[in-house]
Amino acid sequence: MDIFLQILISGLSLGAMYAVGTIALSLLWGTMGMMNLAHGGFIAIGGYLAYWCMTVLGASWIFVLPLALAGGMLSGYLMYHLVVRWMFERKEFGVDIIIATVAIAALVENGLLNIAGPSAKRQPFALSGGLRIGDVVLPYQTILTVVIAIILLIVVFYIVTHTKLGIVIRAISQQQTASRLMGVNTRSAFAKAMMLAGGIAAVSGVLVTGATQLFPSVGFDTTIKALVICIIAGLGNLRGAIFMAFVLGLFEVAVQYIFGQRYGFPAMLGLVIVVLIIRPNGLFGKATVDRV
Amino acid sequence: MSSSAKQAKRREIWRDFWIGLGFVTIAVLIPLFDPGNYVLSQITLFFIWAAVVTQWNLVFGVAGVYSLAHMAVFAVGGYATGMMGLYAGWNLWAALPIGALAAVIASLLIGAANLRLRGPYVAIMTLAIAQVMYSLIITDVECFIYQGRLCLNFTGGSKGLIQYGDFGFRDLLGFKYRIWGDYYLSLVLLILGMLFSLFIIYGPLGATFRALRDNQICAEARGVDRVRSQLLVFALSGIFTGLAGGVYAGVQRTIGPDMLSTTLLLFLLSMMVVGGRGTKWGPILGAGALMLVDTTLRDFGQIRVAGLSLIILLVMIFLPRGLVGLVDDIFRWRPRSRWEDGAEGGEERFDFREYQRLRNPKKTPFGTARNNG
């Protein structure tokens, strides 16, 4: 029973992190048809900004999350205007942008490696201790992670469903050409979507590194897992992606507890491959028809 | 095929023949000038990477299946060869075919796992597969055999496999000329791999792969079996990738999980991208260019990866068709009608805007514009 609760707690916190990652990635896939492999770079940027904010600047923890948010948004904005917009009109954008974002991720990782060094650091923006429920300890960091993740998810959902930007994003994801003909400024919408995704990723980076440790390649695994979760849920489907993030997070933690740490990700990937063989468009995805 | 198209194809084959002959001649002669062991070993590495990228290009560029797990296939070849040497005590020459076979099987499995996915989805899944292999290898701590009191993992763990022997060039050629053996072996590997890929690109299989890449629905409607083709391209590209893995394992006398690292993946990916994916000579050109850059950047060890990533970004933004595309543009600078090129341009894609522009020439004050030059 205790083990079950422990798995549930760890799984929920992992799932919350995946959910935040998948929502940032789905947002970009939905609007621009872009798989953002540089997501891990944003995560690392957020983590290091938080670290520098508290150690080098010696600032209070209050400034950490706003700073990470701003840094992530700025990175997203720069990435759009320096790289993405120049490749957007191409026929092979889908794969070109994967190559380019892998390069950006490596660039960020190498930059952080040179600035901060390869050694793993402890994230100062983290809570120690935990709440005891019977024999199970519920760490405060987990509570913080889940709460902030849920806030982020609510904010994104509010933006997508209730604001003008959200309407634009949804319009573009449904019919890009038509929305442009209706006078939608797609470029500005793309830049805003990238800023949003960058900000979310950076904030989640602070939380991820708070639970584990801080090193330059910290976001890479999370990115791949979040992308895989997006695929299995059916890309562009936000609710499905969040649901699958929690399910697979729990699954991964359960496998890790039962069979050992190293089999978590392989088991998850194997499950995903089997599901995709049965349902190639993902669990909640609709089959799209390409016209010749 | 019309006779003019046949002629154009023959002309192109001859052109490829002369390029290849020139390349091989230079490559064969280089060691005779005794450029030193470091240069020779770098060129050896270049041959191996170029051989890998030519095979990757078949999957990624020609067939348009965006697999990022090609280095995993390479690693399987290398590991299988090394393991046969280490655990079965085989001579590495005998282990090479086993490595190739293992790579073909791994490649087929990867291809089969992605059969129902398309486009960018494949890239993510294959990257995830490679990442899983990497993490499984570096977390491998169980003892497989004992060497004295030393515990050896099955995959060698994060340290990799060592002491499985080599190709025996030291006994055959002496210590000084051992590197010549490695050099010419890798060159032979590259030549065979390149011939193999040229045969596929020129043959009916290449046409099938390109048809599926350019328009899957049209190709399937004309009776192309997509499942069979995808499995075939993965299996075929596995052969020489596995051999290259084995040769690498023999030349370097060690093989480790860094074969699956993102850095190396990025390095080989940039070879293909910089050279020009889907082209015939792009992989070799790109591998040469990147090895040159890498050797230059090695003095700045720290920023090597950053430099490589910047190069990829610049090439992706400014030269999406790669160096081959650039050379092509320079040589075809003289304005010519696209219809003449179309017959020989195996790589040309159907461009509807170009087509419209040519069909409906724009009238300008200076006469009718026939082309965009």
XYZ file of C-alpha atoms in Angstrom, chain B residues 64-337:
274
model
C 12.443 10.430 -47.424
C 11.995 8.362 -44.238
C 13.404 10.738 -41.649
C 15.158 8.165 -39.514
C 17.487 9.510 -36.840
C 18.323 6.014 -35.591
C 20.965 5.384 -38.208
C 23.805 5.771 -35.736
C 22.063 3.110 -33.647
C 22.289 0.758 -36.634
C 25.952 1.666 -36.997
C 26.525 1.019 -33.302
C 24.808 -2.372 -33.541
C 27.185 -3.319 -36.344
C 30.192 -2.174 -34.364
C 29.082 -3.778 -31.112
C 28.192 -7.067 -32.793
C 31.603 -7.214 -34.457
C 33.376 -6.369 -31.221
C 31.348 -8.885 -29.233
C 32.076 -11.679 -31.684
C 35.750 -10.882 -31.264
C 35.571 -10.615 -27.491
C 33.153 -13.352 -26.449
C 33.473 -15.848 -29.290
C 37.120 -15.134 -29.984
C 36.516 -14.752 -33.695
C 38.871 -13.033 -36.055
C 37.422 -9.585 -36.803
C 37.381 -10.313 -40.538
C 35.049 -13.203 -39.857
C 33.031 -11.084 -37.442
C 32.378 -8.353 -40.015
C 29.546 -10.217 -41.813
C 27.967 -10.972 -38.436
C 28.084 -7.261 -37.647
C 26.452 -6.463 -40.979
C 23.770 -9.088 -40.376
C 23.041 -7.750 -36.893
C 22.820 -4.226 -38.295
C 20.416 -5.329 -41.025
C 18.188 -6.986 -38.439
C 18.309 -3.922 -36.161
C 17.577 -1.650 -39.096
C 14.645 -3.815 -40.169
C 13.209 -3.732 -36.655
C 13.529 0.050 -36.519
C 11.921 0.318 -39.929
C 9.097 -1.996 -38.868
C 8.450 -0.032 -35.663
C 7.953 3.099 -37.752
C 5.957 1.540 -40.578
C 2.735 3.299 -39.778
C 4.200 6.677 -38.950
C 5.002 9.452 -41.352
C 7.247 12.449 -41.771
C 8.411 14.178 -38.590
C 6.785 11.496 -36.398
C 9.406 9.038 -37.667
C 12.197 11.405 -36.680
C 10.959 11.570 -33.077
C 10.344 7.847 -32.727
C 13.727 6.906 -34.157
C 15.467 9.461 -31.970
C 13.685 7.989 -28.964
C 14.756 4.470 -29.973
C 18.380 5.580 -30.262
C 18.153 7.341 -26.902
C 16.737 4.215 -25.271
C 19.608 2.136 -26.650
C 22.068 4.696 -25.340
C 20.604 4.761 -21.848
C 20.347 0.964 -21.723
C 24.025 0.666 -22.596
C 25.360 3.251 -20.179
C 23.311 1.875 -17.285
C 24.457 -1.669 -17.975
C 26.240 -2.775 -14.782
C 25.464 -6.479 -14.562
C 28.463 -8.743 -14.887
C 28.453 -10.861 -18.009
C 31.840 -12.501 -17.758
C 34.760 -12.220 -15.396
C 38.219 -11.460 -16.626
C 40.303 -12.433 -13.676
C 38.614 -10.522 -10.904
C 37.503 -7.825 -13.325
C 33.804 -7.752 -14.057
C 32.838 -7.145 -17.662
C 29.334 -6.056 -18.678
C 27.748 -7.527 -21.752
C 27.788 -4.192 -23.582
C 30.808 -2.791 -21.831
C 28.656 -0.222 -20.084
C 29.661 3.406 -20.242
C 33.315 2.496 -20.896
C 32.591 0.506 -24.019
C 34.173 -2.659 -25.367
C 37.929 -3.036 -25.714
C 40.504 -5.739 -26.369
C 38.656 -7.690 -29.004
C 41.520 -7.556 -31.472
C 41.844 -5.791 -34.799
C 42.293 -6.624 -38.458
C 45.855 -7.811 -37.988
C 47.483 -5.168 -40.163
C 50.295 -4.822 -37.665
C 51.534 -8.352 -38.237
C 50.919 -8.131 -41.946
C 52.401 -4.730 -42.743
C 54.518 -3.909 -39.729
C 53.941 -1.272 -37.105
C 54.696 1.717 -39.318
C 52.354 0.765 -42.134
C 49.525 -0.505 -39.992
C 47.668 2.712 -40.589
C 47.912 2.140 -44.350
C 45.929 -1.027 -43.893
C 43.218 0.793 -41.967
C 43.250 3.555 -44.556
C 42.799 1.338 -47.588
C 40.278 -0.888 -45.854
C 38.091 2.131 -45.091
C 38.560 3.400 -48.633
C 37.391 0.055 -50.022
C 34.421 0.219 -47.667
C 33.518 3.689 -48.906
C 33.923 2.726 -52.583
C 31.749 -0.363 -52.212
C 29.174 1.520 -50.172
C 29.074 4.336 -52.710
C 28.728 1.915 -55.655
C 25.952 0.164 -53.771
C 24.101 3.409 -53.190
C 24.622 4.535 -56.803
C 23.216 1.246 -58.074
C 20.163 1.723 -55.908
C 19.694 5.373 -56.843
C 19.979 4.659 -60.583
C 17.989 1.453 -60.470
C 14.257 0.841 -60.303
C 14.421 0.691 -56.505
C 15.679 4.252 -56.357
C 12.826 5.360 -58.581
C 10.397 3.587 -56.255
C 11.868 5.222 -53.165
C 11.817 8.674 -54.761
C 8.252 8.204 -55.926
C 7.166 7.360 -52.377
C 9.100 10.319 -51.024
C 7.708 12.847 -53.469
C 4.125 11.724 -53.494
C 3.191 8.740 -51.434
C -0.453 8.636 -52.463
C 0.281 8.827 -56.190
C 2.959 6.177 -55.840
C 0.677 3.837 -53.929
C -2.076 4.414 -56.453
C 0.321 3.327 -59.178
C 0.924 0.076 -57.359
C 4.017 0.762 -55.261
C 4.009 -1.341 -52.105
C 4.989 1.115 -49.388
C 5.489 -1.392 -46.587
C 7.752 -3.569 -48.688
C 9.724 -0.567 -49.948
C 10.269 0.902 -46.503
C 11.459 -2.392 -45.058
C 13.668 -2.872 -48.085
C 15.342 0.524 -47.811
C 16.014 0.007 -44.111
C 17.458 -3.468 -44.711
C 19.588 -2.359 -47.653
C 20.997 0.647 -45.857
C 21.778 -1.598 -42.898
C 24.282 -3.724 -44.828
C 27.051 -1.217 -45.352
C 26.222 0.694 -42.183
C 26.864 -2.492 -40.223
C 30.057 -3.151 -42.156
C 31.146 0.419 -41.463
C 30.442 -0.142 -37.772
C 32.593 -3.266 -37.846
C 35.407 -1.507 -39.682
C 35.235 1.370 -37.224
C 35.401 -1.055 -34.309
C 38.446 -2.735 -35.862
C 40.225 0.488 -36.762
C 39.630 2.260 -33.446
C 40.027 -0.976 -31.421
C 37.283 0.266 -29.109
C 33.569 0.854 -29.423
C 31.500 2.627 -26.831
C 28.167 4.299 -26.187
C 29.450 7.614 -27.543
C 28.537 6.161 -30.954
C 24.955 6.883 -29.885
C 25.552 10.327 -28.448
C 23.659 13.307 -29.798
C 26.944 15.019 -30.611
C 27.957 12.341 -33.063
C 24.433 12.142 -34.449
C 24.538 15.878 -35.022
C 27.960 15.578 -36.636
C 26.824 12.975 -39.167
C 23.487 14.655 -39.701
C 25.285 17.863 -40.541
C 27.443 15.962 -43.048
C 24.300 14.933 -44.874
C 22.615 18.316 -44.563
C 25.689 20.329 -45.519
C 26.428 18.051 -48.463
C 22.855 17.966 -49.684
C 20.417 15.255 -48.733
C 18.956 13.057 -51.420
C 21.840 13.807 -53.769
C 24.419 11.321 -54.976
C 27.664 13.043 -54.020
C 26.311 15.216 -51.223
C 27.152 12.779 -48.397
C 30.811 12.472 -49.408
C 31.175 16.188 -50.047
C 29.497 16.998 -46.737
C 31.582 14.439 -44.827
C 34.752 15.949 -46.281
C 33.688 19.496 -45.459
C 32.656 18.624 -41.916
C 35.821 16.618 -41.219
C 37.854 19.637 -42.343
C 35.852 21.946 -40.086
C 36.080 19.481 -37.217
C 39.839 19.119 -37.535
C 40.126 22.904 -37.524
C 37.801 23.318 -34.569
C 39.548 20.628 -32.549
C 42.024 23.265 -31.385
C 39.067 25.103 -29.897
C 37.780 21.891 -28.274
C 35.346 23.716 -26.039
C 33.277 25.314 -28.750
C 33.455 22.456 -31.239
C 29.825 21.444 -30.829
C 28.655 25.045 -30.863
C 30.555 25.601 -34.128
C 28.999 22.523 -35.697
C 25.512 23.581 -34.655
C 26.047 27.061 -36.047
C 27.157 25.574 -39.351
C 24.046 23.401 -39.496
C 21.818 26.377 -38.739
C 23.466 28.577 -41.357
C 23.288 25.842 -43.979
C 19.663 25.090 -43.116
C 18.764 28.755 -43.489
C 20.836 29.785 -46.486
C 21.608 26.570 -48.387
C 18.710 24.160 -47.886
C 19.935 22.057 -50.806
C 23.426 21.856 -49.377
C 26.799 22.211 -51.041
C 25.765 20.035 -53.966
C 22.865 22.396 -54.566
C 25.308 25.304 -54.483
C 27.675 23.645 -56.957
C 24.690 22.789 -59.095
C 23.506 26.399 -59.111
C 26.968 27.635 -60.032
C 27.326 25.196 -62.911
C 23.829 25.808 -64.195
C 24.049 29.518 -63.809
C 23.678 30.087 -67.571
C 19.937 30.555 -68.032
C 18.453 27.423 -69.460
C 14.971 26.096 -69.778
